Coordinates of C-alpha atoms and ligand atoms in Angstrom, one line a residue:
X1 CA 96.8 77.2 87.3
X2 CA 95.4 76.3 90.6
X3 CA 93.8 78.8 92.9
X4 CA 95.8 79.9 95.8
X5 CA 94.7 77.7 99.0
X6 CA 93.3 79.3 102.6
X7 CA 94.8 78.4 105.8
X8 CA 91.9 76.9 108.1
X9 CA 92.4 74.7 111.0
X10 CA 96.0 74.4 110.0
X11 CA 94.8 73.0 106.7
X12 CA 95.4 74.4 103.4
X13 CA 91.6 74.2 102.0
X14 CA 90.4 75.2 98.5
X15 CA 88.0 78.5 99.1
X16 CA 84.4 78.3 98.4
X17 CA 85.4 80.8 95.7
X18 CA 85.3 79.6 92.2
X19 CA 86.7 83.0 90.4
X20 CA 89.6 84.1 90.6
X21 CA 92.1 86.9 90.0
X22 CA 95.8 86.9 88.6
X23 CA 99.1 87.8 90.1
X24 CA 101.7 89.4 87.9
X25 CA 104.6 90.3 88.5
X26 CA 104.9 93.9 88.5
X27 CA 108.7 93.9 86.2
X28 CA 107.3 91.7 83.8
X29 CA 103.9 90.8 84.3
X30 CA 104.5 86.8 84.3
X31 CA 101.5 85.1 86.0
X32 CA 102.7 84.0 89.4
X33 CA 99.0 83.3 91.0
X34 CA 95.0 83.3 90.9
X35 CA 94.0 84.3 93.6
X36 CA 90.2 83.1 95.1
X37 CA 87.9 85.9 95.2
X38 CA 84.3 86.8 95.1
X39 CA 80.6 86.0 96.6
X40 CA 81.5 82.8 98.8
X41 CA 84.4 84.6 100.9
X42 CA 81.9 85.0 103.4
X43 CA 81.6 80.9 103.6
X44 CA 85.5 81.2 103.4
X45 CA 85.6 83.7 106.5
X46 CA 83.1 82.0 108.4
X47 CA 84.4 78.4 108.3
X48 CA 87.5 80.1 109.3
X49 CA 86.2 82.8 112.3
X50 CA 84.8 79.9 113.9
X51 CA 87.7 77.4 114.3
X52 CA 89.6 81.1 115.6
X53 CA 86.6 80.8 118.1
X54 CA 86.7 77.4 119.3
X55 CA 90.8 77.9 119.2
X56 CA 91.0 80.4 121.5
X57 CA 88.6 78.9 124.2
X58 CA 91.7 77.6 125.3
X59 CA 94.5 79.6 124.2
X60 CA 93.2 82.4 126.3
X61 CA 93.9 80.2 129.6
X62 CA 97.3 79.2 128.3
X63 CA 99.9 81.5 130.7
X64 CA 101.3 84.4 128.8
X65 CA 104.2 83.0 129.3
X66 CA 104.2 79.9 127.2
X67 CA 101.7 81.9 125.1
X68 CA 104.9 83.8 123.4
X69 CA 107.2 81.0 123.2
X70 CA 105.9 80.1 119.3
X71 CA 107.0 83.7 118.5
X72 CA 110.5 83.0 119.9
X73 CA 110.5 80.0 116.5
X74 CA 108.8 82.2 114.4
X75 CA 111.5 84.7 114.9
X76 CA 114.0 82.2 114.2
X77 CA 112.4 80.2 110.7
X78 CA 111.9 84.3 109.6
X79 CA 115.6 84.2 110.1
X80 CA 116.2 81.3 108.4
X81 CA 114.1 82.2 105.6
X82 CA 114.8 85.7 105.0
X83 CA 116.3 85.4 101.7
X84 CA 113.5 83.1 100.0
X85 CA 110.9 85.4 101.5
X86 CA 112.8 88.6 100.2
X87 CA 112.6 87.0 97.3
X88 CA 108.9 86.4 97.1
X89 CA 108.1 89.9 98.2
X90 CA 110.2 90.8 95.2
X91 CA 108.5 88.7 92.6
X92 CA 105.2 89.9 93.3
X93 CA 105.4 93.4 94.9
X94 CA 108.8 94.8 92.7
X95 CA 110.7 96.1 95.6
X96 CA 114.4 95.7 95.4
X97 CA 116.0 92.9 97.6
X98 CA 117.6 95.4 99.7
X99 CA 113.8 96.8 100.5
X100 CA 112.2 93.3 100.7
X101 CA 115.0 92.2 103.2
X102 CA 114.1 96.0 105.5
X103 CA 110.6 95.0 105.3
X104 CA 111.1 91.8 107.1
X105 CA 113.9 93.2 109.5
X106 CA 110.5 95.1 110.5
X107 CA 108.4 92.4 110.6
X108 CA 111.2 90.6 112.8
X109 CA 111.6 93.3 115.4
X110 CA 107.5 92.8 116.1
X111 CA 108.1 89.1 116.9
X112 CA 110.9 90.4 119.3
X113 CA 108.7 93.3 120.7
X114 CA 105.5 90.9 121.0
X115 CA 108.1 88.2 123.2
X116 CA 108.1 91.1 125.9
X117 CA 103.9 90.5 126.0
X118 CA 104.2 88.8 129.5
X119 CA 105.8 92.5 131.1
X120 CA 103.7 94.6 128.8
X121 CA 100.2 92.5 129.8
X122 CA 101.5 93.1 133.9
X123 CA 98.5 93.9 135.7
X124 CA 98.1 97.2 138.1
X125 CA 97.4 96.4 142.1
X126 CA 96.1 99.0 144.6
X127 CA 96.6 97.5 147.8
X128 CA 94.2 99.0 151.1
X129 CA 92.0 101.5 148.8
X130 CA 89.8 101.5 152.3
X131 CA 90.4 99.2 155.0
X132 CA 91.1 95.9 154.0
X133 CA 90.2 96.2 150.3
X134 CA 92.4 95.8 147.4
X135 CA 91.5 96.8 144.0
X136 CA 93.3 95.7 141.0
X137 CA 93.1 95.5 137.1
X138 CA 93.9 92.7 134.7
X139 CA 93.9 92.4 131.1
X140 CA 92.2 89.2 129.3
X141 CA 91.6 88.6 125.8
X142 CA 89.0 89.8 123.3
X143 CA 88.0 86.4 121.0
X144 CA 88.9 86.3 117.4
X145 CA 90.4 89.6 116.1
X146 CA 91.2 90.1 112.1
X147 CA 93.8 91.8 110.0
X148 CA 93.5 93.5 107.0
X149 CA 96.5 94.1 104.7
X150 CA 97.8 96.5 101.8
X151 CA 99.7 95.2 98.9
X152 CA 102.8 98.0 99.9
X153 CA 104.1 95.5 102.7
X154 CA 103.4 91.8 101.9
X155 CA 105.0 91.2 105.2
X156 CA 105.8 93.6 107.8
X157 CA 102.2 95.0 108.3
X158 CA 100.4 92.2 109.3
X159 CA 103.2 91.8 112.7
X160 CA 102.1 95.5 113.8
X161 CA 99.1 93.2 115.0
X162 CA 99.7 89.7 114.8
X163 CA 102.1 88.7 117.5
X164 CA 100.6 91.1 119.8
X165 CA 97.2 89.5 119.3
X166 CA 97.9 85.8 120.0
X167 CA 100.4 86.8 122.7
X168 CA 97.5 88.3 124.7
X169 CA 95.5 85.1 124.2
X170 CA 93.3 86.2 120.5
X171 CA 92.9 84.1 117.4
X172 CA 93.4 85.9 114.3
X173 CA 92.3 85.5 110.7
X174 CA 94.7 87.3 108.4
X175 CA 93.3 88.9 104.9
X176 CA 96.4 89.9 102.7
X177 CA 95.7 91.9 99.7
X178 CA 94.9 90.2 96.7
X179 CA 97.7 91.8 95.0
X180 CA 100.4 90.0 96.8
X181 CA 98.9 86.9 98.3
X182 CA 102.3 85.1 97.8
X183 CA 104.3 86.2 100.8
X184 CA 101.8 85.6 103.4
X185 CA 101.1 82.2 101.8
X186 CA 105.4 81.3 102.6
X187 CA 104.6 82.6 106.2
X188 CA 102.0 80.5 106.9
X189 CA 103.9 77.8 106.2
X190 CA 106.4 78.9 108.8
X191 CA 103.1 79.5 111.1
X192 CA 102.4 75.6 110.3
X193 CA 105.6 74.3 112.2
X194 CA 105.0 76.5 115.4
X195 CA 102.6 73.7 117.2
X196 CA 99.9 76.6 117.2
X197 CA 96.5 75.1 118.6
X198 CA 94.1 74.3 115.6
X199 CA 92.6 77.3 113.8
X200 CA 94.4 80.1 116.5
X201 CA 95.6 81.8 113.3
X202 CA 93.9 81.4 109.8
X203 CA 94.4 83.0 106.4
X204 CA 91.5 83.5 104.4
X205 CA 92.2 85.6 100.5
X206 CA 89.6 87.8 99.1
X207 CA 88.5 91.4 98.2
X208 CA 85.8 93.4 99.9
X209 CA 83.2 90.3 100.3
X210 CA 86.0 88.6 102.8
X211 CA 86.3 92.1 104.3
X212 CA 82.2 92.6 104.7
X213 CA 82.0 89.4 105.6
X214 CA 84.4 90.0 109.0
X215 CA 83.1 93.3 109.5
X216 CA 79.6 91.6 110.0
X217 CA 80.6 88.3 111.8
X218 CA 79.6 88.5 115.2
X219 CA 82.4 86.3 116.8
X220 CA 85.0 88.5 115.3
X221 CA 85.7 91.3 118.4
X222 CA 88.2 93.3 116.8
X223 CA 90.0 94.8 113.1
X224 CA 93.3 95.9 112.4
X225 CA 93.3 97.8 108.8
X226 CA 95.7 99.2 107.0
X227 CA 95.2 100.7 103.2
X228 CA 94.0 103.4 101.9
X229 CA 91.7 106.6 103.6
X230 CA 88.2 106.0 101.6
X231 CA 88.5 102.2 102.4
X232 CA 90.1 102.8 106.2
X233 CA 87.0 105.4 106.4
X234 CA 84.5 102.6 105.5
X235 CA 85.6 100.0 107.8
X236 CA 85.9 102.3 110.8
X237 CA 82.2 102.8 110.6
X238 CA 81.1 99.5 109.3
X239 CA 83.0 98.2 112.1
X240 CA 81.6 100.4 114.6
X241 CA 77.8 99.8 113.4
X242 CA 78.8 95.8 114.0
X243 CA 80.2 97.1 117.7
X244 CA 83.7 96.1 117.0
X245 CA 87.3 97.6 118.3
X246 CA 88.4 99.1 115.0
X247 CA 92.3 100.9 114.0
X248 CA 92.2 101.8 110.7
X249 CA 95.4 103.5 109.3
X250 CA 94.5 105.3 106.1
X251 CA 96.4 107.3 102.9
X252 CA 99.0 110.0 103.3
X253 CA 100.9 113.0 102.0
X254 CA 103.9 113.2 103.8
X255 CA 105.6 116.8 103.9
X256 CA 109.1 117.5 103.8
X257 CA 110.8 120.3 105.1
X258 CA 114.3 122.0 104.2
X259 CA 115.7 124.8 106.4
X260 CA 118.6 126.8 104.4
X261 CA 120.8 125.6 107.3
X262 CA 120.4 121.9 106.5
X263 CA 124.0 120.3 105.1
X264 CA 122.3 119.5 101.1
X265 CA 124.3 116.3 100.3
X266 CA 123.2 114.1 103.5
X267 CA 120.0 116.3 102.9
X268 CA 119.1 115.2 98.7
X269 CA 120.5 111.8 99.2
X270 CA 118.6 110.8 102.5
X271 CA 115.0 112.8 101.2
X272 CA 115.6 111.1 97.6
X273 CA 115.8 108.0 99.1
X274 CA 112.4 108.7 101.1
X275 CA 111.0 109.8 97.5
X276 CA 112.1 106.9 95.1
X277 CA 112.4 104.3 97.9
X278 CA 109.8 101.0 97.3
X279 CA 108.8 103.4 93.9
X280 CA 107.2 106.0 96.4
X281 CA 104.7 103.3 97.5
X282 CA 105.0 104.0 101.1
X283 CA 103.0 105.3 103.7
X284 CA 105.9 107.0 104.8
X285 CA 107.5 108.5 102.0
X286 CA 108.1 111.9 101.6
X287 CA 106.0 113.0 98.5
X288 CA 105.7 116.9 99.1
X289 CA 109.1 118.7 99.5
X290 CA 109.6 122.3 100.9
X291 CA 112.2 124.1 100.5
X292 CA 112.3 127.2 102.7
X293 CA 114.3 130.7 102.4
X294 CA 117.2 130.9 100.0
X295 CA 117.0 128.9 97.0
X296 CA 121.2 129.7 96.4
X297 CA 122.1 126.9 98.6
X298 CA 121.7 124.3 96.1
X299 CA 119.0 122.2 97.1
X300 CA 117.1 122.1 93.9
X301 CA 120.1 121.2 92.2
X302 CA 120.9 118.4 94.3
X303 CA 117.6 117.0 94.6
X304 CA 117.4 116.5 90.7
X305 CA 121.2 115.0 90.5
X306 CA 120.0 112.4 92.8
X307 CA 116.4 111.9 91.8
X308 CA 118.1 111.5 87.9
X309 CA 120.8 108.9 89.5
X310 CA 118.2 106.3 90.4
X311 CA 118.7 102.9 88.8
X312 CA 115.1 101.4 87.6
X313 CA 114.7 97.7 87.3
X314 CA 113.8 94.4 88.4
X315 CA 114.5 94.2 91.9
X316 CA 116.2 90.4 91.3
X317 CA 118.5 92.0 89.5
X318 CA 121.8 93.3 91.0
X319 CA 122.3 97.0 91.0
X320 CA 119.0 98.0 91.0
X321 CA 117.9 101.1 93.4
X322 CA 113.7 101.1 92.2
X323 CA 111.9 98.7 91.0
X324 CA 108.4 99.4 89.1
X325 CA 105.1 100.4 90.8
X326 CA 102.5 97.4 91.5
X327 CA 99.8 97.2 88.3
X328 CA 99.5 98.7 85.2
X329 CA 96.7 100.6 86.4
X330 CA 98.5 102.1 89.0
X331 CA 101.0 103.2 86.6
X332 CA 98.2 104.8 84.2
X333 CA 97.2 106.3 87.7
X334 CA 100.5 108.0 88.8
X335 CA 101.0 108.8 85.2
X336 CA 97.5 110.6 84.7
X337 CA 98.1 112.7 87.8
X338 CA 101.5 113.7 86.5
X339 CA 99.9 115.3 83.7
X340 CA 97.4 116.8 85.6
X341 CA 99.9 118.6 88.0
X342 CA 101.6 119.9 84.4
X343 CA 98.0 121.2 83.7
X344 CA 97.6 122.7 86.8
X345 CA 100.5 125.0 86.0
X346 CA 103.6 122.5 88.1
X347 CA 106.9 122.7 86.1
X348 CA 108.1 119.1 85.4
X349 CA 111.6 119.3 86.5
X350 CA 112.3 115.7 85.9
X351 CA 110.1 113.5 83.7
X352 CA 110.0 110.0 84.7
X353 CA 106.4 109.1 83.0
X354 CA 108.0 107.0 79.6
X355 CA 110.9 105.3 81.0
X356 CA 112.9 103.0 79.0
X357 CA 114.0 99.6 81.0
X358 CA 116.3 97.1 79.0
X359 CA 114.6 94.0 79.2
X360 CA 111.3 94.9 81.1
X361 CA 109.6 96.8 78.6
X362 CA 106.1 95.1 79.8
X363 CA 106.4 96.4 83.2
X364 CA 105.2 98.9 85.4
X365 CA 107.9 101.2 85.4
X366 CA 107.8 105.2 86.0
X367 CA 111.1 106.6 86.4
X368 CA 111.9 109.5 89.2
X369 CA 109.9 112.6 88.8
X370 CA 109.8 116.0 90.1
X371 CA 106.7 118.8 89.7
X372 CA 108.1 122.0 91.0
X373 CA 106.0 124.5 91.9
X374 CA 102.6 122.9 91.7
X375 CA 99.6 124.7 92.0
X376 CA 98.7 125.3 95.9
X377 CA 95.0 125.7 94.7
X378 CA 95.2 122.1 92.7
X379 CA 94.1 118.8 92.9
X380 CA 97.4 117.2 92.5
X381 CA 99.1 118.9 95.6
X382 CA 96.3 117.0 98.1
X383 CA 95.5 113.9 96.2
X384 CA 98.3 111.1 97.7
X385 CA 100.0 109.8 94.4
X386 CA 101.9 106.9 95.4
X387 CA 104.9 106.5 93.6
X388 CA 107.9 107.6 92.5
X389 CA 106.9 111.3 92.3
X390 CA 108.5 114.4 94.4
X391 CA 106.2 117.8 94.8
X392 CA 108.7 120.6 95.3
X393 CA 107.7 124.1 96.5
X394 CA 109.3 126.7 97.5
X395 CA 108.5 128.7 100.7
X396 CA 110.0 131.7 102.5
X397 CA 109.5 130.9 106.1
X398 CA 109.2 128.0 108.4
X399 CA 105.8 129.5 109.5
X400 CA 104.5 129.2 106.1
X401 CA 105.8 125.4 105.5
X402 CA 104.2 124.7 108.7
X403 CA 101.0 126.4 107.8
X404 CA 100.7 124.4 104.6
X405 CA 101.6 121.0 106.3
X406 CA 98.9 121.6 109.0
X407 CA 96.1 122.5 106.1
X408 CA 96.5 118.8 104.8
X409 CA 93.5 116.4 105.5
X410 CA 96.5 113.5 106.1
X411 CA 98.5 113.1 109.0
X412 CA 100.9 110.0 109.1
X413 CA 104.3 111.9 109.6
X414 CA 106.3 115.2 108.5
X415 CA 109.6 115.6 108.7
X416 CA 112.8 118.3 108.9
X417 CA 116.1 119.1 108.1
X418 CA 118.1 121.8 110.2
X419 CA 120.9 122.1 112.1
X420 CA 119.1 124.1 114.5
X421 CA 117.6 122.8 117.6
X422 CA 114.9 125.5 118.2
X423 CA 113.7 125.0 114.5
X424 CA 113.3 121.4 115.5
X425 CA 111.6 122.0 118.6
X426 CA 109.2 124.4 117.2
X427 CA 108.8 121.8 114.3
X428 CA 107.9 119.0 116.5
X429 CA 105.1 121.2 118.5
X430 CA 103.5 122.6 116.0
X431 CA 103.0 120.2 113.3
X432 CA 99.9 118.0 113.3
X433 CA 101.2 114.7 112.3
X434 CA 101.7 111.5 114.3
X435 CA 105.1 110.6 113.3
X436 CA 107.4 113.0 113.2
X437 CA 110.9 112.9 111.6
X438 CA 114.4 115.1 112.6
X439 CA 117.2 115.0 109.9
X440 CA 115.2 111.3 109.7
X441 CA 113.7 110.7 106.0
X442 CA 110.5 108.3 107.0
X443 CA 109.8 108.3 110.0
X444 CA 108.9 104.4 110.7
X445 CA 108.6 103.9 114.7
X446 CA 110.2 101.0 115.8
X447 CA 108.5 98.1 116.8
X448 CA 108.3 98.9 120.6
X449 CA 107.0 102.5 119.8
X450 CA 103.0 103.0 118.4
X451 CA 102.8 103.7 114.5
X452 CA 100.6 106.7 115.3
X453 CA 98.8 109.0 112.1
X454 CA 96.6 111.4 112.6
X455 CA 93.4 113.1 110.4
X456 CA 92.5 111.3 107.3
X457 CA 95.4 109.1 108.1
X458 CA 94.3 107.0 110.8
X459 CA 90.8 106.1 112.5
X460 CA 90.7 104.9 115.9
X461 CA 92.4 105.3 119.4
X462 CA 95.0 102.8 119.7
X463 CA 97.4 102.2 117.2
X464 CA 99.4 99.2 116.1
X465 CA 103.0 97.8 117.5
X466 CA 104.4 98.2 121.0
X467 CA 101.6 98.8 124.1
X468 CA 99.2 100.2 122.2
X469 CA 98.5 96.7 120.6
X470 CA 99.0 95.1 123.6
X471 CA 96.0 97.9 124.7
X472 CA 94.6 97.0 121.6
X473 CA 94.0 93.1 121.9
X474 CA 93.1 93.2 125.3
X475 CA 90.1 94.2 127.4
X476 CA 90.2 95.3 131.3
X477 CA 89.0 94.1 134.0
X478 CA 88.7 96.2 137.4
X479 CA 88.2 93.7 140.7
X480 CA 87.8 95.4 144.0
X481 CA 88.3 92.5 146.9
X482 CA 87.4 92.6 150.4
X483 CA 88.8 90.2 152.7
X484 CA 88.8 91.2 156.1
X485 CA 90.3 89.7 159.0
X486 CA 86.6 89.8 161.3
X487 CA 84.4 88.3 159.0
X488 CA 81.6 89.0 162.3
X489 CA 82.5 93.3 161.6
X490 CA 79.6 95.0 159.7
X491 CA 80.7 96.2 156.4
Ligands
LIG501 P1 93.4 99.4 99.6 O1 92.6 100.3 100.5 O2 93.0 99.4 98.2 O3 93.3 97.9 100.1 C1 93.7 97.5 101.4 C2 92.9 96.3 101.8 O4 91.5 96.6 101.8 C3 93.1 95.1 100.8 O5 93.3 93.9 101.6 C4 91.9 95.1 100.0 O6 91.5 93.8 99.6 C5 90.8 95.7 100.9 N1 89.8 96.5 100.2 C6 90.0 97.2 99.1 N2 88.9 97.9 98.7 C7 88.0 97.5 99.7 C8 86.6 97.9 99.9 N3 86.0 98.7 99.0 N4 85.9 97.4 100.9 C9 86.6 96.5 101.8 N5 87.9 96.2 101.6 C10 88.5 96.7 100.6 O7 94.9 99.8 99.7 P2 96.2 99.3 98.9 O8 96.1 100.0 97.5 O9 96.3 97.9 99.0 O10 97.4 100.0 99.7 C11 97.8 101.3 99.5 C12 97.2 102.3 100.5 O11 97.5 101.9 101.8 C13 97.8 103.7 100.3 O12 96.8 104.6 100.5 C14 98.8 103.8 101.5 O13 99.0 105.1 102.0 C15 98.0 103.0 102.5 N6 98.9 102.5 103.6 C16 98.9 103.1 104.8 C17 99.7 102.8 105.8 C18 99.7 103.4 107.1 O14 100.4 103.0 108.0 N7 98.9 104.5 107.3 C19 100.7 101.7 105.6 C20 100.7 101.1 104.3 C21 99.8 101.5 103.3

């Protein structure tokens, strides 16, 4: 099978690379890919960072204005393509349709935010700060910026940054994960019809030699990352040393909590769903739930019905609510720290770890699991699992979920379920999370809103989507003008 091409120049070229590795799909591990990887990424990333360069030595004087009107088509062939590209995030990734199609709806309402760059790039004007003199600020673009992507969205992450970035006048090389090359590859080709000067946007696969090798590049200003905490750790400092802008969003443990005065069926369907949803491989899902106060109101109960009422499968397949998690090593992974939270003393309320799938049995499947009651003084209660597994405790006041949830090193969101307005208010002050969710199962901002994290979750000061990426991809400029009427008066 042919390797997978880059995008350079708007020209699908062969990378330097002559290893590769392989694509499977996840349900029933069919080779769908070789991916190019190893020691001449750098030569790859290069050859690509400089045609971003000499690209957007012009784009940046393009007005704003005509600068977003490719994202206006790209919106519209996204459209267009929606199905085929579900489809593709299926085939390689495993999500269900329904998921792949979200994903993209996501992806979509960047485009749509980024369109809006013209009003969120308006510069600030002080007229007469002393006699005669006006100052003002403006907003111009940094060079070539770069984006780093996860294999849990194939699509949507890379629009946190890159309609922001070329809509403020950047070029931007795109990495996807190695994983799940295959989506980006059938966006690019949308890219290709948008009339984009040569080399503004290139797309360059690899593994941590393309990633050194943009971390070190001088011409490349700034890096979006998104992945996982060790790896978001590493490039925040690497990036640093190298004196670039770096966001780096990292792991997570998302908490969950449940006041007794929560209605349980919207409750178990809606935090189930956060659970089991794209196999628990989300930054967002909920993966430890508390259940505070009176255990007689069901919860438990309700949570298992649900978690036991998932349909595993392939996600081409109709009727499927979970499909299976991304490589067999991940499953040996989830799998491994399942037993080690039933060493650790966790009761395994539901075990999902040998699932049988009609069909599928080569794929990656683990069925819905629950550990109750896992040890607070474990491993497995601070290590982010990733997949379809639910942590349930038990806790007798608010105080104490809160207390837990603030001990955790992560950060990306929390949420609750009341019906009470002060338990929500105190909820939303207290915890230390970035996004924060009422009644609200994962808590995904929308496109015009920052994806904020805190802690181990996220590294940096400005975070993707909205006006922090327009912030982001853009550096200021302060001008103080004089122009006075006597030019013959002594300043
Ligand atoms: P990962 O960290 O393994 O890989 C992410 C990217 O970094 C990939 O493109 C990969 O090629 C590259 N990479 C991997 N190891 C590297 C290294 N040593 N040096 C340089 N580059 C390296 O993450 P993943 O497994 O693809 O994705 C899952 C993780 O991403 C989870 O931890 C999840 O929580 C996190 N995530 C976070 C968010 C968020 O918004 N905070 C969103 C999605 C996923």
């Amino acid at each position: 099978m042919e390797a997978l091409k880059n995008y350079i120049d708007n020209t699908w070229t062969a990378s330097a690379n002559l290893s590769t590795v392989k694509v499977l799909n996840p349900a029933t591990q069919e080779l769908l890919a070789e991916v190019p990887i190893g020691s001449a990424s750098a030569r790859d990333m290069d050859q690509a960072i400089k045609s971003g360069h000499q690209a957007h030595l012009e784009w940046k004087k393009v007005p704003v204005m005509r600068r977003v009107q490719p994202l206006f088509k790209l919106k519209r062939l996204m459209d267009e393509n929606l199905e085929d590209l579900a489809q593709t995030i299926t085939l390689e990734s495993g999500k269900t349709m329904e998921e792949s199609k979200g994903e993209l709806m996501r992806a979509i309402e960047n485009i749509e935010t980024a369109c809006g760059t013209p009003m969120l790039m308006q510069s600030e004007f002080s007229e007469d700060i002393a006699s005669g003199v006006d100052e003002f600020m403006i907003r111009q673009a940094l060079g070539v910026t770069a984006c780093i992507a996860p294999f849990n969205f194939p699509a949507m992450i890379t629009f946190w940054f890159l309609p922001y970035a070329i809509a403020c006048g950047n070029a931007m090389v795109v990495k996807p994960s190695e994983k799940v090359p295959l989506t980006m590859i059938k966006i690019f080709h949308l890219i290709d019809q948008l009339d984009l000067p040569k080399g503004l946007v290139n797309m360059v696969h690899g593994g941590k030699v393309a990633v050194d090798a943009l971390l070190e590049h001088s011409l490349v200003k700034a890096i979006s990352f998104v992945g996982s905490t060790d790896v978001a750790k590493y490039i925040y400092a690497k990036g640093a040393q190298y004196g670039k802008r770096v966001q780096a969003q990292g792991g997570a443990k998302n908490p969950v909590v449940i006041l007794p005065d929560a209605d349980i069926e919207m409750t178990s369907k809606i935090v189930s769903d956060s659970v089991y949803g794209c196999a628990g491989q989300r930054c967002l899902a909920a993966s430890v739930i508390l259940s505070v106060g009176d255990q007689k109101n069901g919860i438990r109960e309700a949570l298992y019905e649900s978690a036991k009422s998932k349909h595993i499968g392939f996600g081409l397949d109709s009727g499927v609510d979970m499909g299976p998690v991304i490589t067999p090593d991940s499953k040996s992974r989830i799998n491994r720290l399942i037993n080690l939270g039933v060493e650790e003393g966790a009761n395994l309320l539901l075990d999902g770890r040998t699932p049988k799938v009609s069909g599928y049995d080569k794929g990656n499947f683990i069925a819905p699991t629950i550990l109750e009651n896992l040890a607070l003084d474990g491993k497995v209660i601070e290590t982010e699992i990733f997949g379809p597994v639910m942590s349930l405790l038990h806790m007798n006041t608010v105080d104490d979920a809160i207390s837990f949830i603030n001990k955790s090193k992560y950060g990306n969101s929390a949420c609750l379920f009341t019906s009470s307005g002060a338990s929500a208010r105190k909820f939303r002050n207290e915890v230390m999370a970035g996004n924060i969710g009422i009644n609200i199962g994962v808590a995904a901002p929308m496109a015009q809103f920052p994806f904020s994290g805190w802690k181990d979750s996220f590294f940096g000061d400005l975070h993707g989507q909205g006006r922090h990426a327009i912030e982001f991809f853009t550096q200021t400029k302060v001008v103080i003008e004089r122009w006075p009427k006597d030019w013959s008066r002594k300043f």
